[in-house]
Amino acid sequence: MINNQFYDYIIAGAGASGLSLLYTLLDTDDYFADKHILVIDSSFTPKADKTWCFWDENHPFMPLTHKSWKHLTVVSEGLEFDELLENVNYYCIKSEDYQNHVLDKVHSATNVRLLESKIHAFDTLNHLGLVHTDKGTYSADWIFQSVLEPPGFQHSVVDTSLIQHFAGWEIQTESDCFDPGKALLMDFDTQQNGGLTFFYLLPFTESRALVEYTIFSGQVLEKSQYHSAIEKYLQKRLNLSKNQYQVIRKEFGAIPMEDRRSPGYYNERVLNLGIAGGITKPTTGYTFTRSHAHSKEIARRLIRGKDPVPYSGSPYRFRVYDIMLLYLLEHEAENSRKIFHDLFKYNRIGNILRFLDEKTTFTEELEIFSTLPYAPFFRSIYQMKHRIFTGA
Ligand SMILES: Cc1cc2nc3c(=O)[nH]c(=O)nc-3n(C[C@H](O)[C@H](O)[C@H](O)COP(=O)(O)OP(=O)(O)OC[C@H]3O[C@@H](n4cnc5c(N)ncnc54)[C@H](O)[C@@H]3O)c2cc1C
Protein backbone atom coordinates (compact mmCIF):
# COMPACT_ATOMS: atom_id res chain seq x y z
CA MET A 1 0.00 0.00 0.00
CA ILE A 2 1.28 3.47 -0.88
CA ASN A 3 1.72 5.81 2.09
CA ASN A 4 -0.42 8.89 1.80
CA GLN A 5 2.27 11.39 2.34
CA PHE A 6 3.78 12.61 -0.92
CA TYR A 7 7.40 13.68 -1.17
CA ASP A 8 9.04 15.98 -3.67
CA TYR A 9 12.23 13.95 -3.50
CA ILE A 10 13.25 10.65 -2.00
CA ILE A 11 16.91 9.93 -1.42
CA ALA A 12 17.22 6.15 -1.22
CA GLY A 13 20.55 5.30 0.37
CA ALA A 14 22.31 7.65 2.78
CA GLY A 15 25.92 6.77 2.00
CA ALA A 16 28.50 9.02 0.37
CA SER A 17 26.41 10.01 -2.66
CA GLY A 18 22.96 10.13 -1.01
CA LEU A 19 24.23 12.34 1.82
CA SER A 20 26.12 14.48 -0.66
CA LEU A 21 22.88 15.18 -2.50
CA LEU A 22 20.99 15.81 0.74
CA TYR A 23 23.69 18.21 1.94
CA THR A 24 23.70 20.02 -1.39
CA LEU A 25 19.91 20.43 -1.43
CA LEU A 26 19.91 21.76 2.14
CA ASP A 27 22.84 24.04 1.53
CA THR A 28 22.21 25.34 -1.95
CA ASP A 29 19.18 27.52 -2.17
CA ASP A 30 15.90 28.58 -0.57
CA TYR A 31 14.28 26.75 -3.46
CA PHE A 32 14.56 23.49 -1.50
CA ALA A 33 13.46 24.91 1.89
CA ASP A 34 9.79 23.97 1.33
CA LYS A 35 10.41 20.73 -0.59
CA HIS A 36 9.54 17.59 1.29
CA ILE A 37 12.43 15.18 1.29
CA LEU A 38 12.42 11.60 2.54
CA VAL A 39 15.77 9.91 3.14
CA ILE A 40 15.77 6.12 3.52
CA ASP A 41 18.59 3.87 4.64
CA SER A 42 18.83 0.58 6.50
CA SER A 43 20.76 2.45 9.20
CA PHE A 44 21.56 6.06 10.01
CA THR A 45 24.07 5.20 12.70
CA PRO A 46 27.37 6.72 11.57
CA LYS A 47 30.02 4.08 10.87
CA ALA A 48 33.78 4.39 11.07
CA ASP A 49 34.20 2.06 8.12
CA LYS A 50 35.69 4.32 5.47
CA THR A 51 38.10 7.17 4.99
CA TRP A 52 37.33 9.21 1.90
CA CYS A 53 40.33 10.83 0.29
CA PHE A 54 40.58 13.09 -2.70
CA TRP A 55 42.57 16.02 -4.02
CA ASP A 56 41.03 19.42 -4.53
CA GLU A 57 41.66 23.15 -4.19
CA ASN A 58 38.69 23.54 -1.91
CA HIS A 59 35.71 21.44 -0.93
CA PRO A 60 32.38 21.86 0.85
CA PHE A 61 33.46 19.72 3.81
CA MET A 62 36.63 21.63 4.67
CA PRO A 63 35.86 21.78 8.44
CA LEU A 64 35.57 17.99 8.48
CA THR A 65 39.05 17.40 7.12
CA HIS A 66 40.65 14.81 9.37
CA LYS A 67 44.03 15.49 7.83
CA SER A 68 45.38 16.99 4.62
CA TRP A 69 48.74 16.70 2.92
CA LYS A 70 50.57 19.01 0.56
CA HIS A 71 53.34 16.50 0.00
CA LEU A 72 52.70 13.24 -1.90
CA THR A 73 55.07 10.34 -2.55
CA VAL A 74 55.13 7.31 -4.83
CA VAL A 75 57.64 4.47 -4.44
CA SER A 76 58.58 2.21 -7.32
CA GLU A 77 61.64 0.08 -8.15
CA GLY A 78 63.55 1.43 -5.18
CA LEU A 79 62.99 5.06 -6.21
CA GLU A 80 60.91 7.60 -4.35
CA PHE A 81 59.11 10.24 -6.40
CA ASP A 82 57.81 13.03 -4.24
CA GLU A 83 56.32 16.39 -4.79
CA LEU A 84 54.99 19.39 -2.97
CA LEU A 85 51.62 19.97 -4.64
CA GLU A 86 51.02 23.48 -5.97
CA ASN A 87 47.31 24.13 -6.24
CA VAL A 88 45.63 21.25 -4.48
CA ASN A 89 45.81 19.36 -1.21
CA TYR A 90 45.17 15.69 -0.65
CA TYR A 91 42.30 15.56 1.86
CA CYS A 92 41.03 12.81 4.11
CA ILE A 93 37.56 12.77 5.65
CA LYS A 94 36.33 10.06 7.99
CA SER A 95 33.00 8.52 7.06
CA GLU A 96 31.51 8.93 10.56
CA ASP A 97 32.40 12.67 10.64
CA TYR A 98 30.76 13.14 7.25
CA GLN A 99 27.60 11.26 8.29
CA ASN A 100 27.37 13.12 11.60
CA HIS A 101 27.85 16.48 9.90
CA VAL A 102 25.15 15.96 7.27
CA LEU A 103 22.71 14.37 9.71
CA ASP A 104 23.23 17.26 12.16
CA LYS A 105 22.07 19.58 9.40
CA VAL A 106 18.93 17.46 8.98
CA HIS A 107 17.98 17.90 12.63
CA SER A 108 17.44 21.62 12.07
CA ALA A 109 15.54 21.06 8.79
CA THR A 110 11.79 20.59 9.23
CA ASN A 111 11.28 19.48 5.63
CA VAL A 112 13.42 16.34 5.85
CA ARG A 113 12.31 12.98 7.25
CA LEU A 114 14.68 10.10 7.91
CA LEU A 115 13.31 6.59 7.57
CA GLU A 116 15.28 3.58 8.72
CA SER A 117 14.12 0.71 6.56
CA LYS A 118 15.32 -1.87 4.08
CA ILE A 119 14.66 -0.94 0.45
CA HIS A 120 13.45 -3.75 -1.81
CA ALA A 121 12.63 -2.25 -5.20
CA PHE A 122 11.73 0.81 -7.24
CA ASP A 123 8.77 1.34 -9.51
CA THR A 124 6.70 4.04 -11.19
CA LEU A 125 3.03 4.92 -11.07
CA ASN A 126 1.40 7.81 -12.93
CA HIS A 127 4.75 9.52 -13.51
CA LEU A 128 5.75 9.27 -9.87
CA GLY A 129 8.68 7.27 -8.55
CA LEU A 130 7.89 4.55 -6.03
CA VAL A 131 10.15 2.88 -3.51
CA HIS A 132 9.07 -0.34 -1.80
CA THR A 133 10.49 -0.77 1.69
CA ASP A 134 9.96 -2.91 4.78
CA LYS A 135 7.85 -0.08 6.16
CA GLY A 136 5.67 0.44 3.10
CA THR A 137 5.78 2.11 -0.29
CA TYR A 138 6.62 5.78 -0.72
CA SER A 139 6.20 8.03 -3.74
CA ALA A 140 7.90 11.17 -5.01
CA ASP A 141 8.42 13.27 -8.09
CA TRP A 142 12.00 12.09 -8.18
CA ILE A 143 13.85 9.34 -6.40
CA PHE A 144 17.64 9.37 -6.20
CA GLN A 145 18.99 5.93 -5.43
CA SER A 146 22.43 4.50 -4.58
CA VAL A 147 21.19 1.20 -3.20
CA LEU A 148 20.26 -1.29 -5.91
CA GLU A 149 21.90 -2.42 -9.11
CA PRO A 150 19.83 -0.81 -11.88
CA PRO A 151 17.97 -3.00 -14.39
CA GLY A 152 19.98 -3.20 -17.58
CA PHE A 153 23.27 -3.11 -15.68
CA GLN A 154 24.03 -6.76 -16.46
CA HIS A 155 23.29 -6.18 -20.15
CA SER A 156 25.53 -3.15 -20.65
CA VAL A 157 28.63 -3.79 -22.74
CA VAL A 158 31.65 -4.64 -20.65
CA ASP A 159 35.02 -5.92 -21.81
CA THR A 160 37.09 -5.38 -18.70
CA SER A 161 35.72 -6.09 -15.28
CA LEU A 162 38.24 -5.73 -12.48
CA ILE A 163 37.87 -4.94 -8.81
CA GLN A 164 39.97 -2.56 -6.79
CA HIS A 165 40.05 -4.49 -3.55
CA PHE A 166 41.86 -3.47 -0.43
CA ALA A 167 42.07 -3.82 3.30
CA GLY A 168 43.32 -1.06 5.55
CA TRP A 169 44.50 -0.95 9.14
CA GLU A 170 44.65 2.21 11.15
CA ILE A 171 47.48 1.63 13.57
CA GLN A 172 48.84 3.35 16.64
CA THR A 173 52.55 2.78 17.18
CA GLU A 174 54.45 2.87 20.47
CA SER A 175 57.07 5.24 19.19
CA ASP A 176 57.05 7.94 16.53
CA CYS A 177 57.75 6.47 13.11
CA PHE A 178 55.74 8.39 10.49
CA ASP A 179 56.22 11.72 8.80
CA PRO A 180 52.72 13.24 9.02
CA GLY A 181 53.68 15.78 6.36
CA LYS A 182 53.83 13.22 3.53
CA ALA A 183 51.17 10.83 2.23
CA LEU A 184 52.37 7.75 0.37
CA LEU A 185 49.99 7.39 -2.57
CA MET A 186 51.38 4.15 -3.97
CA ASP A 187 54.25 1.88 -3.01
CA PHE A 188 54.64 -0.69 -5.77
CA ASP A 189 57.69 -2.34 -4.21
CA THR A 190 55.86 -5.38 -2.99
CA GLN A 191 55.22 -8.83 -4.40
CA GLN A 192 52.53 -8.54 -7.09
CA ASN A 193 49.52 -10.68 -6.28
CA GLY A 194 47.52 -11.58 -9.40
CA GLY A 195 47.17 -7.95 -10.52
CA LEU A 196 48.71 -4.54 -9.94
CA THR A 197 49.48 -4.53 -6.21
CA PHE A 198 50.59 -1.67 -3.99
CA PHE A 199 50.47 -0.20 -0.50
CA TYR A 200 48.98 3.18 0.46
CA LEU A 201 49.98 4.91 3.67
CA LEU A 202 48.32 7.94 5.20
CA PRO A 203 50.16 9.20 8.29
CA PHE A 204 47.78 11.11 10.55
CA THR A 205 50.38 11.82 13.25
CA GLU A 206 53.94 10.67 13.99
CA SER A 207 52.49 7.55 15.62
CA ARG A 208 49.19 6.94 13.87
CA ALA A 209 48.60 5.95 10.25
CA LEU A 210 46.28 4.13 7.89
CA VAL A 211 48.05 1.50 5.84
CA GLU A 212 46.22 -0.23 2.99
CA TYR A 213 47.06 -3.21 0.82
CA THR A 214 45.43 -2.80 -2.61
CA ILE A 215 45.14 -5.05 -5.65
CA PHE A 216 43.52 -4.42 -9.05
CA SER A 217 42.38 -7.90 -10.09
CA GLY A 218 39.35 -10.04 -10.83
CA GLN A 219 38.75 -11.52 -7.39
CA VAL A 220 38.88 -10.48 -3.78
CA LEU A 221 41.12 -12.42 -1.39
CA GLU A 222 40.49 -14.02 1.98
CA LYS A 223 40.66 -11.32 4.69
CA SER A 224 43.64 -13.11 6.27
CA GLN A 225 45.67 -12.66 3.07
CA TYR A 226 45.36 -8.87 3.17
CA HIS A 227 46.16 -8.87 6.87
CA SER A 228 49.29 -10.93 6.58
CA ALA A 229 50.47 -8.74 3.66
CA ILE A 230 50.01 -5.63 5.85
CA GLU A 231 51.85 -7.26 8.75
CA LYS A 232 54.78 -8.14 6.48
CA TYR A 233 54.85 -4.64 5.02
CA LEU A 234 54.92 -3.02 8.45
CA GLN A 235 57.75 -5.31 9.46
CA LYS A 236 59.79 -4.93 6.29
CA ARG A 237 59.29 -1.25 5.43
CA LEU A 238 58.83 0.28 8.85
CA ASN A 239 60.58 -2.23 11.02
CA LEU A 240 57.44 -2.59 13.11
CA SER A 241 56.85 -5.96 14.68
CA LYS A 242 53.38 -6.96 15.84
CA ASN A 243 53.93 -5.97 19.45
CA GLN A 244 54.98 -2.44 18.48
CA TYR A 245 51.62 -1.30 17.18
CA GLN A 246 47.95 -1.63 17.91
CA VAL A 247 45.32 -1.97 15.19
CA ILE A 248 42.64 0.51 16.17
CA ARG A 249 40.38 0.29 13.13
CA LYS A 250 40.04 -1.87 10.03
CA GLU A 251 38.44 -1.14 6.69
CA PHE A 252 37.77 -3.17 3.58
CA GLY A 253 36.72 -2.12 0.10
CA ALA A 254 35.91 -3.68 -3.26
CA ILE A 255 35.26 -1.01 -5.88
CA PRO A 256 34.35 -1.87 -9.49
CA MET A 257 36.90 -1.03 -12.19
CA GLU A 258 34.92 -1.63 -15.36
CA ASP A 259 34.65 -0.17 -18.83
CA ARG A 260 30.87 -0.43 -18.88
CA ARG A 261 28.57 2.57 -19.16
CA SER A 262 26.18 2.08 -16.25
CA PRO A 263 22.53 2.97 -16.81
CA GLY A 264 21.92 6.46 -15.47
CA TYR A 265 18.25 5.84 -14.70
CA TYR A 266 16.66 3.01 -12.77
CA ASN A 267 13.36 3.96 -14.39
CA GLU A 268 11.79 7.16 -15.71
CA ARG A 269 11.51 8.68 -12.20
CA VAL A 270 14.44 7.06 -10.40
CA LEU A 271 17.93 8.41 -11.02
CA ASN A 272 21.02 6.42 -10.01
CA LEU A 273 23.70 8.01 -7.85
CA GLY A 274 27.18 7.01 -6.71
CA ILE A 275 28.58 3.59 -7.55
CA ALA A 276 25.11 2.44 -8.65
CA GLY A 277 25.16 5.35 -11.10
CA GLY A 278 28.52 4.24 -12.50
CA ILE A 279 30.25 7.46 -11.53
CA THR A 280 33.43 5.87 -10.17
CA LYS A 281 36.51 6.73 -12.23
CA PRO A 282 37.18 3.17 -13.38
CA THR A 283 40.98 3.33 -13.42
CA THR A 284 41.35 4.83 -9.94
CA GLY A 285 38.22 3.97 -7.95
CA TYR A 286 37.89 7.61 -6.85
CA THR A 287 34.19 8.42 -6.50
CA PHE A 288 33.80 10.97 -3.72
CA THR A 289 34.47 14.21 -5.64
CA ARG A 290 32.44 13.02 -8.62
CA SER A 291 29.47 12.43 -6.30
CA HIS A 292 29.58 16.07 -5.19
CA ALA A 293 29.86 17.29 -8.78
CA HIS A 294 26.79 15.20 -9.65
CA SER A 295 24.86 16.54 -6.62
CA LYS A 296 25.56 20.13 -7.64
CA GLU A 297 24.42 19.43 -11.20
CA ILE A 298 21.18 17.84 -9.93
CA ALA A 299 20.47 20.82 -7.63
CA ARG A 300 21.19 23.33 -10.42
CA ARG A 301 18.79 21.59 -12.79
CA LEU A 302 16.01 21.24 -10.24
CA ILE A 303 16.25 24.94 -9.38
CA ARG A 304 15.91 25.78 -13.08
CA GLY A 305 12.81 23.59 -13.30
CA LYS A 306 14.58 20.94 -15.37
CA ASP A 307 14.67 17.20 -14.90
CA PRO A 308 17.75 15.89 -13.10
CA VAL A 309 20.12 13.92 -15.31
CA PRO A 310 22.69 11.16 -14.78
CA TYR A 311 26.32 12.03 -14.13
CA SER A 312 27.69 13.41 -17.38
CA GLY A 313 30.55 10.90 -17.37
CA SER A 314 33.99 11.26 -18.82
CA PRO A 315 34.56 13.00 -22.16
CA TYR A 316 35.20 10.56 -25.03
CA ARG A 317 38.99 10.75 -25.02
CA PHE A 318 39.18 10.07 -21.26
CA ARG A 319 36.83 7.10 -21.72
CA VAL A 320 39.29 5.83 -24.32
CA TYR A 321 42.27 6.28 -21.96
CA ASP A 322 40.38 4.41 -19.24
CA ILE A 323 39.44 1.59 -21.61
CA MET A 324 43.06 1.26 -22.75
CA LEU A 325 44.50 1.26 -19.26
CA LEU A 326 41.85 -1.12 -17.92
CA TYR A 327 42.71 -3.53 -20.71
CA LEU A 328 46.39 -3.39 -19.72
CA LEU A 329 45.59 -3.77 -16.03
CA GLU A 330 43.64 -6.92 -16.79
CA HIS A 331 45.89 -8.48 -19.43
CA GLU A 332 49.36 -7.04 -18.81
CA ALA A 333 49.69 -6.48 -15.07
CA GLU A 334 53.51 -6.43 -15.14
CA ASN A 335 53.57 -3.84 -17.96
CA SER A 336 50.99 -1.81 -16.04
CA ARG A 337 53.42 -1.59 -13.16
CA LYS A 338 56.11 -0.33 -15.56
CA ILE A 339 53.62 2.21 -16.97
CA PHE A 340 52.88 3.55 -13.47
CA HIS A 341 56.62 3.65 -12.75
CA ASP A 342 57.33 5.76 -15.86
CA LEU A 343 54.24 7.87 -15.28
CA PHE A 344 55.49 8.98 -11.87
CA LYS A 345 59.16 9.06 -12.86
CA TYR A 346 58.75 11.41 -15.81
CA ASN A 347 55.71 13.51 -14.86
CA ARG A 348 54.85 15.85 -12.06
CA ILE A 349 52.37 14.34 -9.60
CA GLY A 350 50.27 17.54 -9.84
CA ASN A 351 49.92 17.00 -13.61
CA ILE A 352 49.00 13.35 -13.14
CA LEU A 353 46.27 14.35 -10.68
CA ARG A 354 44.92 16.90 -13.19
CA PHE A 355 44.99 14.16 -15.84
CA LEU A 356 43.08 11.79 -13.53
CA ASP A 357 40.62 14.62 -12.88
CA GLU A 358 40.19 14.86 -16.67
CA LYS A 359 41.21 18.52 -16.61
CA THR A 360 44.28 18.33 -18.85
CA THR A 361 44.40 19.52 -22.46
CA PHE A 362 45.02 17.10 -25.33
CA THR A 363 48.54 18.52 -25.74
CA GLU A 364 49.29 17.89 -22.07
CA GLU A 365 47.96 14.35 -22.43
CA LEU A 366 50.25 13.73 -25.43
CA GLU A 367 53.17 14.98 -23.34
CA ILE A 368 52.27 12.48 -20.61
CA PHE A 369 51.83 9.60 -23.09
CA SER A 370 55.18 10.39 -24.72
CA THR A 371 56.85 9.38 -21.43
CA LEU A 372 55.21 5.95 -21.33
CA PRO A 373 56.08 2.70 -23.16
CA TYR A 374 54.19 2.79 -26.47
CA ALA A 375 53.86 -0.90 -27.36
CA PRO A 376 51.35 -1.92 -24.65
CA PHE A 377 49.11 1.02 -25.57
CA PHE A 378 49.16 0.09 -29.27
CA ARG A 379 48.23 -3.45 -28.29
CA SER A 380 45.37 -2.19 -26.12
CA ILE A 381 44.10 0.07 -28.93
CA TYR A 382 44.14 -2.91 -31.28
CA GLN A 383 42.38 -5.20 -28.78
CA MET A 384 39.80 -2.60 -27.79
CA LYS A 385 39.19 -1.06 -31.23
CA HIS A 386 35.57 -2.30 -31.21
CA ARG A 387 34.96 0.04 -28.25
CA ILE A 388 37.29 2.90 -29.12
CA PHE A 389 36.05 3.42 -32.68
CA THR A 390 32.39 3.06 -31.80
CA GLY A 391 32.15 5.81 -29.20
CA ALA A 392 33.78 3.94 -26.27
C1 LIG B 1 36.61 1.32 2.50
C2 LIG B 1 36.37 2.23 1.31
C3 LIG B 1 37.19 3.34 1.13
C4 LIG B 1 36.98 4.19 0.04
N1 LIG B 1 37.81 5.28 -0.12
C5 LIG B 1 37.57 6.13 -1.12
C6 LIG B 1 38.37 7.30 -1.24
O1 LIG B 1 39.32 7.49 -0.48
N2 LIG B 1 38.08 8.19 -2.22
C7 LIG B 1 37.05 7.98 -3.11
O2 LIG B 1 36.81 8.82 -3.98
N3 LIG B 1 36.31 6.85 -3.04
C8 LIG B 1 36.54 5.94 -2.07
N4 LIG B 1 35.76 4.82 -1.97
C9 LIG B 1 34.78 4.55 -3.05
C10 LIG B 1 33.45 5.28 -2.85
O3 LIG B 1 33.68 6.66 -2.66
C11 LIG B 1 32.67 4.73 -1.69
O4 LIG B 1 32.39 3.36 -1.88
C12 LIG B 1 31.36 5.47 -1.48
O5 LIG B 1 30.86 5.11 -0.22
C13 LIG B 1 30.34 5.16 -2.57
O6 LIG B 1 29.20 5.92 -2.33
P1 LIG B 1 27.73 5.38 -2.65
O7 LIG B 1 26.81 6.42 -2.18
O8 LIG B 1 27.67 4.93 -4.06
O9 LIG B 1 27.57 4.05 -1.79
P2 LIG B 1 27.52 3.90 -0.21
O10 LIG B 1 28.33 4.97 0.43
O11 LIG B 1 27.89 2.49 0.06
O12 LIG B 1 26.00 4.17 0.15
C14 LIG B 1 24.96 3.24 -0.08
C15 LIG B 1 23.98 3.37 1.08
O13 LIG B 1 22.86 2.54 0.79
C16 LIG B 1 22.49 1.85 1.97
N5 LIG B 1 21.83 0.62 1.53
C17 LIG B 1 22.35 -0.37 0.76
N6 LIG B 1 21.43 -1.31 0.51
C18 LIG B 1 20.29 -0.91 1.13
C19 LIG B 1 18.97 -1.44 1.20
N7 LIG B 1 18.62 -2.56 0.56
N8 LIG B 1 18.06 -0.77 1.92
C20 LIG B 1 18.37 0.38 2.57
N9 LIG B 1 19.59 0.95 2.50
C21 LIG B 1 20.54 0.31 1.79
C22 LIG B 1 23.77 1.61 2.73
O14 LIG B 1 23.50 1.46 4.12
C23 LIG B 1 24.54 2.88 2.41
O15 LIG B 1 24.35 3.86 3.39
C24 LIG B 1 35.96 3.93 -0.91
C25 LIG B 1 35.17 2.80 -0.72
C26 LIG B 1 35.38 1.95 0.37
C27 LIG B 1 34.51 0.72 0.50
mmCIF file with all atom_site columns, C-alpha atoms in Angstrom, residues 52-55 90-91 164 185 200 255 279-291 353 356-357:
data_model
loop_
_atom_site.group_PDB
_atom_site.id
_atom_site.type_symbol
_atom_site.label_atom_id
_atom_site.label_alt_id
_atom_site.label_comp_id
_atom_site.label_asym_id
_atom_site.label_entity_id
_atom_site.label_seq_id
_atom_site.pdbx_PDB_ins_code
_atom_site.Cartn_x
_atom_site.Cartn_y
_atom_site.Cartn_z
_atom_site.occupancy
_atom_site.B_iso_or_equiv
_atom_site.pdbx_formal_charge
_atom_site.auth_seq_id
_atom_site.auth_comp_id
_atom_site.auth_asym_id
_atom_site.auth_atom_id
_atom_site.pdbx_PDB_model_num
ATOM 1  C CA . TRP A 1 52  ? 37.331 9.210  1.905   1.00 0.00 ? 52  TRP A CA 1
ATOM 2  C CA . CYS A 1 53  ? 40.334 10.832 0.294   1.00 0.00 ? 53  CYS A CA 1
ATOM 3  C CA . PHE A 1 54  ? 40.576 13.093 -2.698  1.00 0.00 ? 54  PHE A CA 1
ATOM 4  C CA . TRP A 1 55  ? 42.570 16.017 -4.016  1.00 0.00 ? 55  TRP A CA 1
ATOM 5  C CA . TYR A 1 90  ? 45.175 15.691 -0.655  1.00 0.00 ? 90  TYR A CA 1
ATOM 6  C CA . TYR A 1 91  ? 42.304 15.556 1.856   1.00 0.00 ? 91  TYR A CA 1
ATOM 7  C CA . GLN A 1 164 ? 39.968 -2.559 -6.788  1.00 0.00 ? 164 GLN A CA 1
ATOM 8  C CA . LEU A 1 185 ? 49.993 7.388  -2.575  1.00 0.00 ? 185 LEU A CA 1
ATOM 9  C CA . TYR A 1 200 ? 48.978 3.181  0.465   1.00 0.00 ? 200 TYR A CA 1
ATOM 10 C CA . ILE A 1 255 ? 35.256 -1.008 -5.883  1.00 0.00 ? 255 ILE A CA 1
ATOM 11 C CA . ILE A 1 279 ? 30.252 7.465  -11.532 1.00 0.00 ? 279 ILE A CA 1
ATOM 12 C CA . THR A 1 280 ? 33.433 5.867  -10.170 1.00 0.00 ? 280 THR A CA 1
ATOM 13 C CA . LYS A 1 281 ? 36.514 6.734  -12.227 1.00 0.00 ? 281 LYS A CA 1
ATOM 14 C CA . PRO A 1 282 ? 37.181 3.167  -13.381 1.00 0.00 ? 282 PRO A CA 1
ATOM 15 C CA . THR A 1 283 ? 40.975 3.332  -13.417 1.00 0.00 ? 283 THR A CA 1
ATOM 16 C CA . THR A 1 284 ? 41.350 4.829  -9.942  1.00 0.00 ? 284 THR A CA 1
ATOM 17 C CA . GLY A 1 285 ? 38.225 3.967  -7.954  1.00 0.00 ? 285 GLY A CA 1
ATOM 18 C CA . TYR A 1 286 ? 37.893 7.606  -6.851  1.00 0.00 ? 286 TYR A CA 1
ATOM 19 C CA . THR A 1 287 ? 34.189 8.419  -6.503  1.00 0.00 ? 287 THR A CA 1
ATOM 20 C CA . PHE A 1 288 ? 33.801 10.966 -3.719  1.00 0.00 ? 288 PHE A CA 1
ATOM 21 C CA . THR A 1 289 ? 34.468 14.206 -5.640  1.00 0.00 ? 289 THR A CA 1
ATOM 22 C CA . ARG A 1 290 ? 32.436 13.020 -8.618  1.00 0.00 ? 290 ARG A CA 1
ATOM 23 C CA . SER A 1 291 ? 29.470 12.435 -6.302  1.00 0.00 ? 291 SER A CA 1
ATOM 24 C CA . LEU A 1 353 ? 46.268 14.348 -10.679 1.00 0.00 ? 353 LEU A CA 1
ATOM 25 C CA . LEU A 1 356 ? 43.085 11.792 -13.534 1.00 0.00 ? 356 LEU A CA 1
ATOM 26 C CA . ASP A 1 357 ? 40.621 14.617 -12.877 1.00 0.00 ? 357 ASP A CA 1
#
